[in-house]
mmCIF file of C-alpha atoms and ligand atoms in Angstrom:
data_model
loop_
_atom_site.group_PDB
_atom_site.id
_atom_site.type_symbol
_atom_site.label_atom_id
_atom_site.label_comp_id
_atom_site.label_asym_id
_atom_site.label_seq_id
_atom_site.Cartn_x
_atom_site.Cartn_y
_atom_site.Cartn_z
ATOM 1 C CA MET C 5 -47.029 12.351 -28.907
ATOM 2 C CA ILE C 6 -49.300 12.009 -31.983
ATOM 3 C CA LYS C 7 -52.886 14.159 -32.066
ATOM 4 C CA ILE C 8 -54.964 12.987 -34.921
ATOM 5 C CA GLU C 9 -58.181 15.304 -34.550
ATOM 6 C CA HIS C 10 -61.570 15.218 -36.964
ATOM 7 C CA LEU C 11 -59.895 13.402 -39.697
ATOM 8 C CA ASP C 12 -62.172 12.966 -42.772
ATOM 9 C CA LYS C 13 -61.333 11.372 -46.113
ATOM 10 C CA THR C 14 -64.075 10.438 -49.061
ATOM 11 C CA TYR C 15 -62.886 9.034 -51.982
ATOM 12 C CA HIS C 16 -64.882 10.069 -55.164
ATOM 13 C CA LEU C 17 -65.300 7.049 -57.739
ATOM 14 C CA LYS C 18 -67.530 7.492 -60.812
ATOM 15 C CA ASN C 19 -70.650 6.075 -59.464
ATOM 16 C CA ALA C 20 -70.268 6.426 -55.388
ATOM 17 C CA ASN C 21 -68.336 8.283 -53.176
ATOM 18 C CA VAL C 22 -66.792 5.928 -50.277
ATOM 19 C CA ARG C 23 -66.313 7.650 -47.003
ATOM 20 C CA ALA C 24 -62.989 5.888 -45.897
ATOM 21 C CA LEU C 25 -62.306 7.910 -42.970
ATOM 22 C CA ASN C 26 -65.350 9.537 -40.881
ATOM 23 C CA ASP C 27 -64.217 11.832 -38.117
ATOM 24 C CA VAL C 28 -61.479 10.098 -36.812
ATOM 25 C CA SER C 29 -59.699 11.139 -33.617
ATOM 26 C CA LEU C 30 -56.897 9.329 -31.754
ATOM 27 C CA GLN C 31 -54.191 10.214 -29.409
ATOM 28 C CA ILE C 32 -50.714 7.987 -29.546
ATOM 29 C CA ASP C 33 -48.312 8.723 -26.603
ATOM 30 C CA LYS C 34 -44.770 8.786 -27.731
ATOM 31 C CA GLY C 35 -42.659 5.912 -27.745
ATOM 32 C CA GLN C 36 -46.220 3.695 -27.228
ATOM 33 C CA ILE C 37 -46.885 0.436 -29.435
ATOM 34 C CA TYR C 38 -50.625 1.531 -30.595
ATOM 35 C CA GLY C 39 -52.740 -0.919 -32.514
ATOM 36 C CA ILE C 40 -55.626 -0.007 -34.778
ATOM 37 C CA ILE C 41 -57.628 -3.191 -35.832
ATOM 38 C CA GLY C 42 -60.413 -3.457 -38.142
ATOM 39 C CA TYR C 43 -61.655 -5.594 -41.017
ATOM 40 C CA SER C 44 -60.773 -5.283 -44.581
ATOM 41 C CA GLY C 45 -61.834 -1.665 -45.775
ATOM 42 C CA ALA C 46 -62.372 -0.325 -42.255
ATOM 43 C CA GLY C 47 -60.034 2.490 -43.516
ATOM 44 C CA LYS C 48 -56.931 1.545 -41.791
ATOM 45 C CA SER C 49 -54.595 2.003 -44.634
ATOM 46 C CA THR C 50 -56.245 5.249 -45.716
ATOM 47 C CA LEU C 51 -55.486 6.507 -42.113
ATOM 48 C CA VAL C 52 -51.767 5.647 -42.253
ATOM 49 C CA ARG C 53 -51.708 6.813 -45.574
ATOM 50 C CA CYS C 54 -52.745 10.350 -44.209
ATOM 51 C CA LEU C 55 -50.461 9.954 -41.299
ATOM 52 C CA ASN C 56 -47.381 10.441 -43.571
ATOM 53 C CA PHE C 57 -49.242 12.352 -46.094
ATOM 54 C CA LEU C 58 -48.832 9.767 -48.779
ATOM 55 C CA GLU C 59 -52.968 10.491 -48.940
ATOM 56 C CA ILE C 60 -54.319 14.044 -47.990
ATOM 57 C CA PRO C 61 -57.031 14.082 -45.985
ATOM 58 C CA ASP C 62 -59.786 16.245 -46.906
ATOM 59 C CA SER C 63 -60.296 17.871 -43.302
ATOM 60 C CA GLY C 64 -58.852 17.451 -39.890
ATOM 61 C CA SER C 65 -55.563 17.901 -38.378
ATOM 62 C CA ILE C 66 -52.375 15.908 -37.270
ATOM 63 C CA GLU C 67 -49.701 16.710 -34.978
ATOM 64 C CA ILE C 68 -46.691 14.599 -34.963
ATOM 65 C CA GLN C 69 -44.289 14.555 -32.159
ATOM 66 C CA GLY C 70 -41.815 17.758 -32.539
ATOM 67 C CA PHE C 71 -43.404 19.093 -35.502
ATOM 68 C CA GLU C 72 -45.930 21.707 -35.646
ATOM 69 C CA LYS C 73 -49.679 20.957 -36.410
ATOM 70 C CA ILE C 74 -50.721 20.133 -39.806
ATOM 71 C CA THR C 75 -54.129 21.050 -40.775
ATOM 72 C CA SER C 76 -56.090 20.028 -43.824
ATOM 73 C CA ASN C 77 -58.710 22.669 -45.215
ATOM 74 C CA ASN C 78 -60.824 20.869 -48.177
ATOM 75 C CA GLY C 79 -57.791 18.625 -49.174
ATOM 76 C CA VAL C 80 -55.258 21.991 -48.712
ATOM 77 C CA LEU C 81 -52.599 21.438 -46.381
ATOM 78 C CA ASN C 82 -51.243 24.296 -44.286
ATOM 79 C CA VAL C 83 -47.787 23.239 -44.676
ATOM 80 C CA LYS C 84 -45.763 22.142 -47.416
ATOM 81 C CA GLY C 85 -42.359 21.876 -49.217
ATOM 82 C CA LYS C 86 -39.172 21.554 -47.234
ATOM 83 C CA LYS C 87 -41.391 20.949 -43.903
ATOM 84 C CA LEU C 88 -43.379 18.542 -45.134
ATOM 85 C CA ARG C 89 -40.552 16.551 -46.500
ATOM 86 C CA GLU C 90 -38.908 16.735 -42.789
ATOM 87 C CA LEU C 91 -41.932 15.409 -41.456
ATOM 88 C CA ARG C 92 -42.226 12.658 -43.739
ATOM 89 C CA ARG C 93 -38.951 11.616 -43.063
ATOM 90 C CA SER C 94 -39.567 11.094 -39.269
ATOM 91 C CA ILE C 95 -41.850 8.427 -40.457
ATOM 92 C CA GLY C 96 -40.708 5.098 -41.258
ATOM 93 C CA MET C 97 -43.303 2.791 -42.831
ATOM 94 C CA ILE C 98 -43.150 -1.229 -43.629
ATOM 95 C CA PHE C 99 -46.106 -3.169 -45.350
ATOM 96 C CA GLN C 100 -47.474 -6.456 -45.943
ATOM 97 C CA HIS C 101 -45.929 -7.067 -48.910
ATOM 98 C CA PHE C 102 -42.461 -5.530 -48.054
ATOM 99 C CA ASN C 103 -42.045 -3.387 -51.086
ATOM 100 C CA LEU C 104 -38.189 -4.535 -51.641
ATOM 101 C CA LEU C 105 -36.304 -3.404 -54.644
ATOM 102 C CA ASP C 106 -36.109 -6.857 -56.332
ATOM 103 C CA ARG C 107 -32.961 -5.907 -58.530
ATOM 104 C CA SER C 108 -31.034 -4.255 -55.639
ATOM 105 C CA THR C 109 -29.068 -6.108 -52.703
ATOM 106 C CA VAL C 110 -29.897 -5.838 -49.299
ATOM 107 C CA PHE C 111 -27.451 -3.077 -48.875
ATOM 108 C CA ASP C 112 -28.834 -1.090 -51.494
ATOM 109 C CA ASN C 113 -32.305 -1.546 -50.589
ATOM 110 C CA VAL C 114 -31.568 -0.383 -46.815
ATOM 111 C CA ALA C 115 -29.117 2.359 -48.248
ATOM 112 C CA TYR C 116 -31.941 3.860 -50.733
ATOM 113 C CA PRO C 117 -33.688 6.536 -48.529
ATOM 114 C CA LEU C 118 -30.480 7.633 -47.501
ATOM 115 C CA LYS C 119 -29.283 8.613 -50.994
ATOM 116 C CA TYR C 120 -29.984 12.321 -51.080
ATOM 117 C CA THR C 121 -29.537 13.105 -47.528
ATOM 118 C CA GLY C 122 -25.819 14.810 -48.209
ATOM 119 C CA LEU C 123 -24.175 11.568 -46.398
ATOM 120 C CA SER C 124 -20.714 10.225 -47.662
ATOM 121 C CA LYS C 125 -20.205 6.833 -48.747
ATOM 122 C CA ALA C 126 -18.616 5.771 -46.002
ATOM 123 C CA GLU C 127 -21.112 7.526 -43.452
ATOM 124 C CA ILE C 128 -23.868 5.464 -45.301
ATOM 125 C CA GLU C 129 -22.017 2.303 -45.308
ATOM 126 C CA LYS C 130 -21.437 2.446 -41.590
ATOM 127 C CA ARG C 131 -25.353 3.323 -40.865
ATOM 128 C CA VAL C 132 -26.147 0.383 -42.888
ATOM 129 C CA ASP C 133 -24.241 -2.116 -41.337
ATOM 130 C CA GLY C 134 -25.614 -0.535 -38.303
ATOM 131 C CA LEU C 135 -29.120 -1.195 -39.216
ATOM 132 C CA LEU C 136 -28.317 -4.761 -40.546
ATOM 133 C CA ASP C 137 -26.806 -5.369 -37.151
ATOM 134 C CA LEU C 138 -30.200 -4.247 -35.538
ATOM 135 C CA VAL C 139 -32.294 -6.820 -37.444
ATOM 136 C CA ASP C 140 -30.024 -9.466 -37.351
ATOM 137 C CA LEU C 141 -28.951 -9.602 -41.101
ATOM 138 C CA ALA C 142 -25.492 -8.627 -41.225
ATOM 139 C CA ASP C 143 -24.457 -11.789 -43.029
ATOM 140 C CA LYS C 144 -26.890 -11.018 -45.553
ATOM 141 C CA LYS C 145 -25.394 -7.839 -46.848
ATOM 142 C CA TYR C 146 -24.971 -8.450 -50.449
ATOM 143 C CA VAL C 147 -27.936 -11.049 -50.892
ATOM 144 C CA TYR C 148 -31.102 -10.009 -53.474
ATOM 145 C CA PRO C 149 -34.657 -10.177 -52.110
ATOM 146 C CA SER C 150 -35.424 -13.274 -53.856
ATOM 147 C CA GLN C 151 -32.829 -15.516 -51.768
ATOM 148 C CA LEU C 152 -34.526 -14.356 -48.520
ATOM 149 C CA SER C 153 -37.513 -15.795 -46.602
ATOM 150 C CA GLY C 154 -40.685 -13.546 -45.941
ATOM 151 C CA GLY C 155 -39.363 -12.893 -42.227
ATOM 152 C CA GLN C 156 -35.935 -11.605 -43.665
ATOM 153 C CA LYS C 157 -37.643 -9.503 -46.113
ATOM 154 C CA GLN C 158 -39.769 -7.919 -43.623
ATOM 155 C CA ARG C 159 -36.237 -7.537 -41.712
ATOM 156 C CA VAL C 160 -34.681 -5.799 -44.725
ATOM 157 C CA ALA C 161 -37.938 -3.748 -44.861
ATOM 158 C CA ILE C 162 -37.712 -2.544 -41.106
ATOM 159 C CA ALA C 163 -34.159 -1.625 -41.667
ATOM 160 C CA ARG C 164 -35.036 0.186 -44.583
ATOM 161 C CA ALA C 165 -37.673 2.283 -42.550
ATOM 162 C CA LEU C 166 -35.458 3.175 -39.584
ATOM 163 C CA SER C 167 -32.736 4.429 -41.721
ATOM 164 C CA ASN C 168 -33.324 8.244 -41.578
ATOM 165 C CA ASN C 169 -33.890 7.786 -37.652
ATOM 166 C CA PRO C 170 -37.851 8.370 -37.601
ATOM 167 C CA LYS C 171 -39.638 8.930 -34.591
ATOM 168 C CA VAL C 172 -42.749 7.073 -35.877
ATOM 169 C CA LEU C 173 -42.966 3.934 -37.259
ATOM 170 C CA LEU C 174 -46.192 3.000 -39.109
ATOM 171 C CA SER C 175 -47.033 -1.024 -40.010
ATOM 172 C CA ASP C 176 -49.588 -1.382 -42.378
ATOM 173 C CA GLU C 177 -50.333 -5.356 -41.760
ATOM 174 C CA ALA C 178 -46.718 -6.029 -41.866
ATOM 175 C CA THR C 179 -47.279 -9.676 -40.482
ATOM 176 C CA SER C 180 -50.172 -10.540 -42.579
ATOM 177 C CA ALA C 181 -48.093 -12.304 -44.963
ATOM 178 C CA LEU C 182 -45.942 -14.206 -42.904
ATOM 179 C CA ASP C 183 -46.395 -17.633 -41.332
ATOM 180 C CA PRO C 184 -47.070 -17.915 -37.350
ATOM 181 C CA GLU C 185 -43.365 -18.327 -36.524
ATOM 182 C CA ALA C 186 -41.686 -15.342 -39.188
ATOM 183 C CA THR C 187 -44.825 -12.945 -37.476
ATOM 184 C CA GLU C 188 -43.615 -13.904 -33.989
ATOM 185 C CA SER C 189 -39.882 -13.089 -34.698
ATOM 186 C CA ILE C 190 -41.234 -9.940 -36.598
ATOM 187 C CA LEU C 191 -43.316 -8.621 -33.457
ATOM 188 C CA ASN C 192 -40.420 -9.304 -31.264
ATOM 189 C CA LEU C 193 -38.106 -7.673 -33.085
ATOM 190 C CA LEU C 194 -40.849 -4.484 -33.364
ATOM 191 C CA LYS C 195 -40.944 -4.789 -29.552
ATOM 192 C CA ASP C 196 -37.345 -4.726 -29.128
ATOM 193 C CA LEU C 197 -36.713 -1.845 -31.392
ATOM 194 C CA ASN C 198 -39.798 0.165 -29.420
ATOM 195 C CA GLN C 199 -37.459 -0.261 -26.335
ATOM 196 C CA LYS C 200 -33.770 0.316 -27.451
ATOM 197 C CA LEU C 201 -35.000 3.156 -29.604
ATOM 198 C CA GLY C 202 -37.816 4.415 -27.932
ATOM 199 C CA ILE C 203 -39.524 4.826 -31.331
ATOM 200 C CA THR C 204 -43.572 5.127 -31.153
ATOM 201 C CA ILE C 205 -45.031 2.314 -33.422
ATOM 202 C CA ILE C 206 -48.451 2.297 -35.120
ATOM 203 C CA MET C 207 -49.593 -1.339 -35.898
ATOM 204 C CA ILE C 208 -52.405 -1.576 -38.210
ATOM 205 C CA THR C 209 -53.812 -5.255 -38.396
ATOM 206 C CA HIS C 210 -56.579 -7.304 -38.995
ATOM 207 C CA GLU C 211 -55.480 -9.874 -36.458
ATOM 208 C CA MET C 212 -56.303 -9.656 -32.753
ATOM 209 C CA SER C 213 -53.446 -11.952 -31.747
ATOM 210 C CA VAL C 214 -50.948 -9.407 -33.101
ATOM 211 C CA ILE C 215 -52.362 -6.555 -31.051
ATOM 212 C CA LYS C 216 -52.455 -8.903 -27.894
ATOM 213 C CA THR C 217 -49.071 -9.535 -28.191
ATOM 214 C CA ILE C 218 -47.614 -6.452 -28.893
ATOM 215 C CA ALA C 219 -49.982 -3.252 -28.324
ATOM 216 C CA LYS C 220 -50.550 -1.193 -25.146
ATOM 217 C CA ARG C 221 -53.393 0.519 -26.595
ATOM 218 C CA VAL C 222 -55.808 -0.127 -29.334
ATOM 219 C CA ALA C 223 -58.377 1.569 -31.561
ATOM 220 C CA VAL C 224 -61.134 -0.317 -33.528
ATOM 221 C CA MET C 225 -62.138 0.822 -36.735
ATOM 222 C CA GLU C 226 -65.398 0.211 -38.802
ATOM 223 C CA ASP C 227 -66.573 1.884 -41.866
ATOM 224 C CA GLY C 228 -64.048 4.480 -41.358
ATOM 225 C CA CYS C 229 -64.796 5.380 -37.511
ATOM 226 C CA VAL C 230 -63.046 4.521 -34.734
ATOM 227 C CA VAL C 231 -65.874 2.465 -32.733
ATOM 228 C CA GLU C 232 -63.911 1.713 -29.696
ATOM 229 C CA GLN C 233 -60.601 2.736 -28.042
ATOM 230 C CA GLY C 234 -58.519 2.203 -24.985
ATOM 231 C CA ASP C 235 -55.963 -0.085 -22.981
ATOM 232 C CA VAL C 236 -55.662 -3.510 -24.363
ATOM 233 C CA TYR C 237 -56.181 -5.398 -21.124
ATOM 234 C CA ASP C 238 -59.474 -3.207 -20.457
ATOM 235 C CA ILE C 239 -60.492 -4.061 -23.989
ATOM 236 C CA PHE C 240 -59.983 -7.633 -23.865
ATOM 237 C CA ALA C 241 -61.680 -7.541 -20.399
ATOM 238 C CA ASN C 242 -64.623 -5.775 -21.395
ATOM 239 C CA PRO C 243 -65.128 -5.283 -24.747
ATOM 240 C CA LYS C 244 -68.295 -2.923 -25.472
ATOM 241 C CA LYS C 245 -69.072 -3.030 -29.137
ATOM 242 C CA GLU C 246 -70.085 -6.203 -30.852
ATOM 243 C CA ILE C 247 -67.270 -6.335 -33.489
ATOM 244 C CA THR C 248 -64.644 -5.626 -30.770
ATOM 245 C CA LYS C 249 -65.843 -8.982 -29.575
ATOM 246 C CA ARG C 250 -65.521 -10.946 -32.452
ATOM 247 C CA PHE C 251 -61.855 -9.910 -32.799
ATOM 248 C CA ILE C 252 -61.382 -11.090 -29.468
ATOM 249 C CA ASP C 253 -63.021 -14.197 -29.828
ATOM 250 C CA SER C 254 -60.684 -14.887 -32.969
ATOM 251 C CA ALA C 255 -57.743 -14.464 -30.333
ATOM 252 C CA SER C 256 -59.395 -16.632 -27.473
ATOM 253 C CA ALA C 257 -59.466 -20.305 -26.950
ATOM 254 C CA LEU C 258 -63.046 -19.854 -25.470
ATOM 255 C CA SER C 259 -64.680 -19.071 -28.764
ATOM 256 C CA ASN C 260 -64.650 -22.880 -29.202
ATOM 257 C CA VAL C 261 -67.924 -22.297 -26.655
ATOM 258 C CA ASP C 262 -70.556 -21.952 -29.297
ATOM 259 C CA GLN C 263 -69.410 -25.274 -31.204
ATOM 260 C CA LEU C 264 -69.248 -26.870 -27.521
ATOM 261 C CA VAL C 265 -72.738 -25.800 -26.883
ATOM 262 C CA GLU C 266 -74.472 -26.795 -30.107
ATOM 263 C CA HIS C 267 -72.765 -30.004 -31.099
ATOM 264 C CA HIS C 268 -72.596 -31.570 -27.733
ATOM 265 C CA THR C 269 -75.537 -32.894 -25.877
ATOM 266 C CA ILE C 270 -75.166 -31.044 -22.750
ATOM 267 C CA SER C 271 -77.857 -31.792 -20.232
ATOM 268 C CA SER C 272 -77.061 -28.721 -18.542
ATOM 269 C CA ASN C 273 -79.725 -25.771 -18.791
ATOM 270 C CA ARG C 274 -77.531 -23.073 -17.849
ATOM 271 C CA ILE C 275 -73.939 -22.599 -19.367
ATOM 272 C CA VAL C 276 -72.145 -19.561 -18.276
ATOM 273 C CA LYS C 277 -69.033 -17.799 -19.357
ATOM 274 C CA LEU C 278 -66.748 -16.022 -16.384
ATOM 275 C CA THR C 279 -64.242 -13.460 -17.048
ATOM 276 C CA PHE C 280 -61.596 -13.214 -14.140
ATOM 277 C CA THR C 281 -59.747 -9.679 -14.488
ATOM 278 C CA ARG C 282 -56.234 -8.748 -12.604
ATOM 279 C CA ASP C 283 -58.277 -8.157 -9.331
ATOM 280 C CA SER C 284 -60.190 -11.725 -9.294
ATOM 281 C CA VAL C 285 -57.836 -14.037 -11.242
ATOM 282 C CA GLY C 286 -56.057 -15.768 -8.591
ATOM 283 C CA SER C 287 -58.757 -16.343 -6.138
ATOM 284 C CA ALA C 288 -60.716 -19.715 -5.245
ATOM 285 C CA THR C 289 -63.976 -18.231 -6.212
ATOM 286 C CA ILE C 290 -65.508 -21.380 -8.001
ATOM 287 C CA SER C 291 -65.099 -23.659 -5.041
ATOM 288 C CA LYS C 292 -66.619 -20.867 -2.749
ATOM 289 C CA ILE C 293 -69.665 -20.591 -4.646
ATOM 290 C CA SER C 294 -70.204 -23.822 -5.155
ATOM 291 C CA ARG C 295 -70.039 -24.369 -1.422
ATOM 292 C CA ASP C 296 -71.917 -21.224 -0.030
ATOM 293 C CA TYR C 297 -74.809 -21.743 -2.577
ATOM 294 C CA LYS C 298 -74.698 -25.126 -2.827
ATOM 295 C CA ILE C 299 -74.532 -25.364 -6.332
ATOM 296 C CA ASP C 300 -72.520 -27.288 -8.834
ATOM 297 C CA VAL C 301 -70.075 -26.041 -11.195
ATOM 298 C CA ASN C 302 -69.108 -28.056 -14.067
ATOM 299 C CA ILE C 303 -66.042 -26.367 -15.948
ATOM 300 C CA MET C 304 -66.043 -26.937 -19.609
ATOM 301 C CA LEU C 305 -63.298 -24.748 -20.802
ATOM 302 C CA ALA C 306 -60.938 -22.672 -19.110
ATOM 303 C CA ASN C 307 -57.997 -20.665 -20.192
ATOM 304 C CA VAL C 308 -55.499 -17.858 -19.146
ATOM 305 C CA ASP C 309 -54.112 -15.223 -21.336
ATOM 306 C CA TYR C 310 -51.369 -12.738 -20.611
ATOM 307 C CA ILE C 311 -51.894 -9.136 -21.851
ATOM 308 C CA ASN C 312 -49.056 -6.700 -21.120
ATOM 309 C CA ALA C 313 -48.161 -9.151 -18.587
ATOM 310 C CA ASP C 314 -51.121 -9.028 -16.719
ATOM 311 C CA ALA C 315 -53.288 -12.162 -16.438
ATOM 312 C CA LEU C 316 -56.941 -12.547 -17.953
ATOM 313 C CA GLY C 317 -58.782 -15.578 -17.167
ATOM 314 C CA GLY C 318 -61.914 -17.215 -18.847
ATOM 315 C CA ILE C 319 -64.023 -20.076 -17.755
ATOM 316 C CA VAL C 320 -67.038 -21.861 -19.481
ATOM 317 C CA ALA C 321 -68.834 -23.882 -17.200
ATOM 318 C CA SER C 322 -72.374 -25.161 -16.698
ATOM 319 C CA MET C 323 -74.019 -24.500 -13.241
ATOM 320 C CA GLU C 324 -76.733 -26.687 -11.764
ATOM 321 C CA GLY C 325 -78.938 -25.987 -8.656
ATOM 322 C CA LYS C 326 -81.954 -24.106 -7.694
ATOM 323 C CA ASP C 327 -82.698 -20.856 -9.559
ATOM 324 C CA GLU C 328 -82.717 -18.768 -6.404
ATOM 325 C CA ASP C 329 -79.227 -20.075 -5.467
ATOM 326 C CA ILE C 330 -77.671 -19.725 -9.092
ATOM 327 C CA LYS C 331 -79.147 -16.086 -9.115
ATOM 328 C CA ASN C 332 -77.351 -15.423 -5.871
ATOM 329 C CA ALA C 333 -73.937 -17.146 -6.755
ATOM 330 C CA ILE C 334 -74.033 -14.642 -9.908
ATOM 331 C CA GLU C 335 -74.419 -11.789 -7.849
ATOM 332 C CA TYR C 336 -71.530 -12.768 -5.331
ATOM 333 C CA LEU C 337 -69.116 -13.218 -8.364
ATOM 334 C CA ASN C 338 -70.226 -9.676 -9.725
ATOM 335 C CA THR C 339 -69.038 -8.150 -6.495
ATOM 336 C CA CYS C 340 -65.521 -9.955 -6.862
ATOM 337 C CA SER C 341 -64.900 -8.653 -10.005
ATOM 338 C CA VAL C 342 -66.059 -11.477 -12.216
ATOM 339 C CA LYS C 343 -68.015 -10.972 -15.113
ATOM 340 C CA VAL C 344 -70.664 -13.433 -15.683
ATOM 341 C CA GLU C 345 -72.220 -13.812 -19.034
ATOM 342 C CA VAL C 346 -74.952 -16.161 -19.586
ATOM 343 C CA ILE C 347 -74.640 -18.385 -22.861
ATOM 344 C CA LYS C 348 -77.164 -20.450 -22.523
ATOM 345 C CA HIS C 349 -80.448 -20.516 -20.239
ATOM 346 C CA VAL C 350 -83.457 -22.877 -21.136
HETATM 347 P P1 ADP R 423 -58.339 -1.188 -44.917
HETATM 348 O O1 ADP R 423 -56.905 -0.750 -45.260
HETATM 349 O O2 ADP R 423 -59.005 -1.121 -43.398
HETATM 350 O O3 ADP R 423 -58.866 -2.354 -45.521
HETATM 351 P P2 ADP R 423 -58.705 1.001 -47.258
HETATM 352 O O4 ADP R 423 -58.190 2.305 -46.140
HETATM 353 O O5 ADP R 423 -57.654 0.348 -47.814
HETATM 354 O O6 ADP R 423 -59.186 -0.025 -45.816
HETATM 355 O O7 ADP R 423 -60.200 1.367 -47.763
HETATM 356 C C1 ADP R 423 -61.092 1.679 -46.690
HETATM 357 C C2 ADP R 423 -62.223 2.480 -48.135
HETATM 358 O O8 ADP R 423 -61.805 3.317 -49.114
HETATM 359 C C3 ADP R 423 -62.507 1.182 -48.651
HETATM 360 O O9 ADP R 423 -63.733 0.984 -49.328
HETATM 361 C C4 ADP R 423 -61.772 1.100 -50.154
HETATM 362 O O10 ADP R 423 -62.510 0.346 -51.231
HETATM 363 C C5 ADP R 423 -61.752 2.754 -50.281
HETATM 364 N N1 ADP R 423 -60.560 3.108 -51.311
HETATM 365 C C6 ADP R 423 -59.184 2.975 -50.583
HETATM 366 N N2 ADP R 423 -58.161 3.420 -51.438
HETATM 367 C C7 ADP R 423 -59.072 3.975 -52.326
HETATM 368 C C8 ADP R 423 -58.643 4.749 -53.751
HETATM 369 N N3 ADP R 423 -57.445 5.110 -53.821
HETATM 370 N N4 ADP R 423 -59.822 5.250 -54.265
HETATM 371 C C9 ADP R 423 -60.936 4.968 -54.044
HETATM 372 N N5 ADP R 423 -61.563 3.947 -53.032
HETATM 373 C C10 ADP R 423 -60.319 3.671 -52.062
HETATM 374 MG MG1 MG R 424 -55.308 -1.791 -45.575
#
């Protein structure tokens, strides 16, 4: 488990102070894939840099599975030297721009962190070969980074990050520079590694589609604060904060609804968005309300997402009928665990 408590970090610039982390507390279970999402400047990179102590928080504490709790007091840690190096070694990190050594081969890049670990040449070679197998790059052992695609470069970076058998892998926008296909293959690889090695993965991203594909839990960051956190499915089904809704819209086929409403001459005066969660997604609710309440339901957009293998459905529809009947139909939908949001009501 990783336990982050009351983390604060302010950068002091010439003309201003930037509070990059503002009382951040999070708990991440061992072996979990945990997503942290936020727009640029939210404080995500500062948080991961604090997690492996590339950056020293001003205050707060971090406890990482198997190590004693580290506390910062006015930017001074209660642990240093060998203990801190050991802790750092148990955390691997990958970045948006791979950070590979361009003049070294794939083999040398992956072997680099093993340099001063006391392993023999033969042991290092064996370890690196195993890692290259793991990321499916055995045939690129003596190739230079410039000869690799973006996805392959990130695979090298992943192998390098795993070289010291870390317990935790921090991924800071690791798919943000990749095309959709490479992104998918890297996310699949990370999922695979998570299952095979039981490694805890913290995925920092500004893309909700990444969270949806890979994470079990998510924290949403804004202006240095965690503004919302929870199970990814629950957050998608029932986002509380405006910023979370925006992120979800960016990963949902139903986000076209605004344009649809704006640009089409839709005669209907009432347009609703219905969200069907795992408790209601399979039932014939639409035909039932249409029959029982004598209203016409015209489906304009519909979509089913799978999040952590659970279905989440959405429908945008117009409703025609008597006001009283529509009101009763909406009340009925609410009792069936269908969330109803009125998008337009003239
Ligand atoms: P994110 O990764 O979410 O884009 P960052 O953690 O990089 O956010 O940045 C959070 C805030 O802290 C931003 O306003 C950024 O400009 C500022 N910041 C980050 N690193 C530094 C630094 N080394 N010096 C000064 N300000 C910084
Ligand atoms: Mg960043």
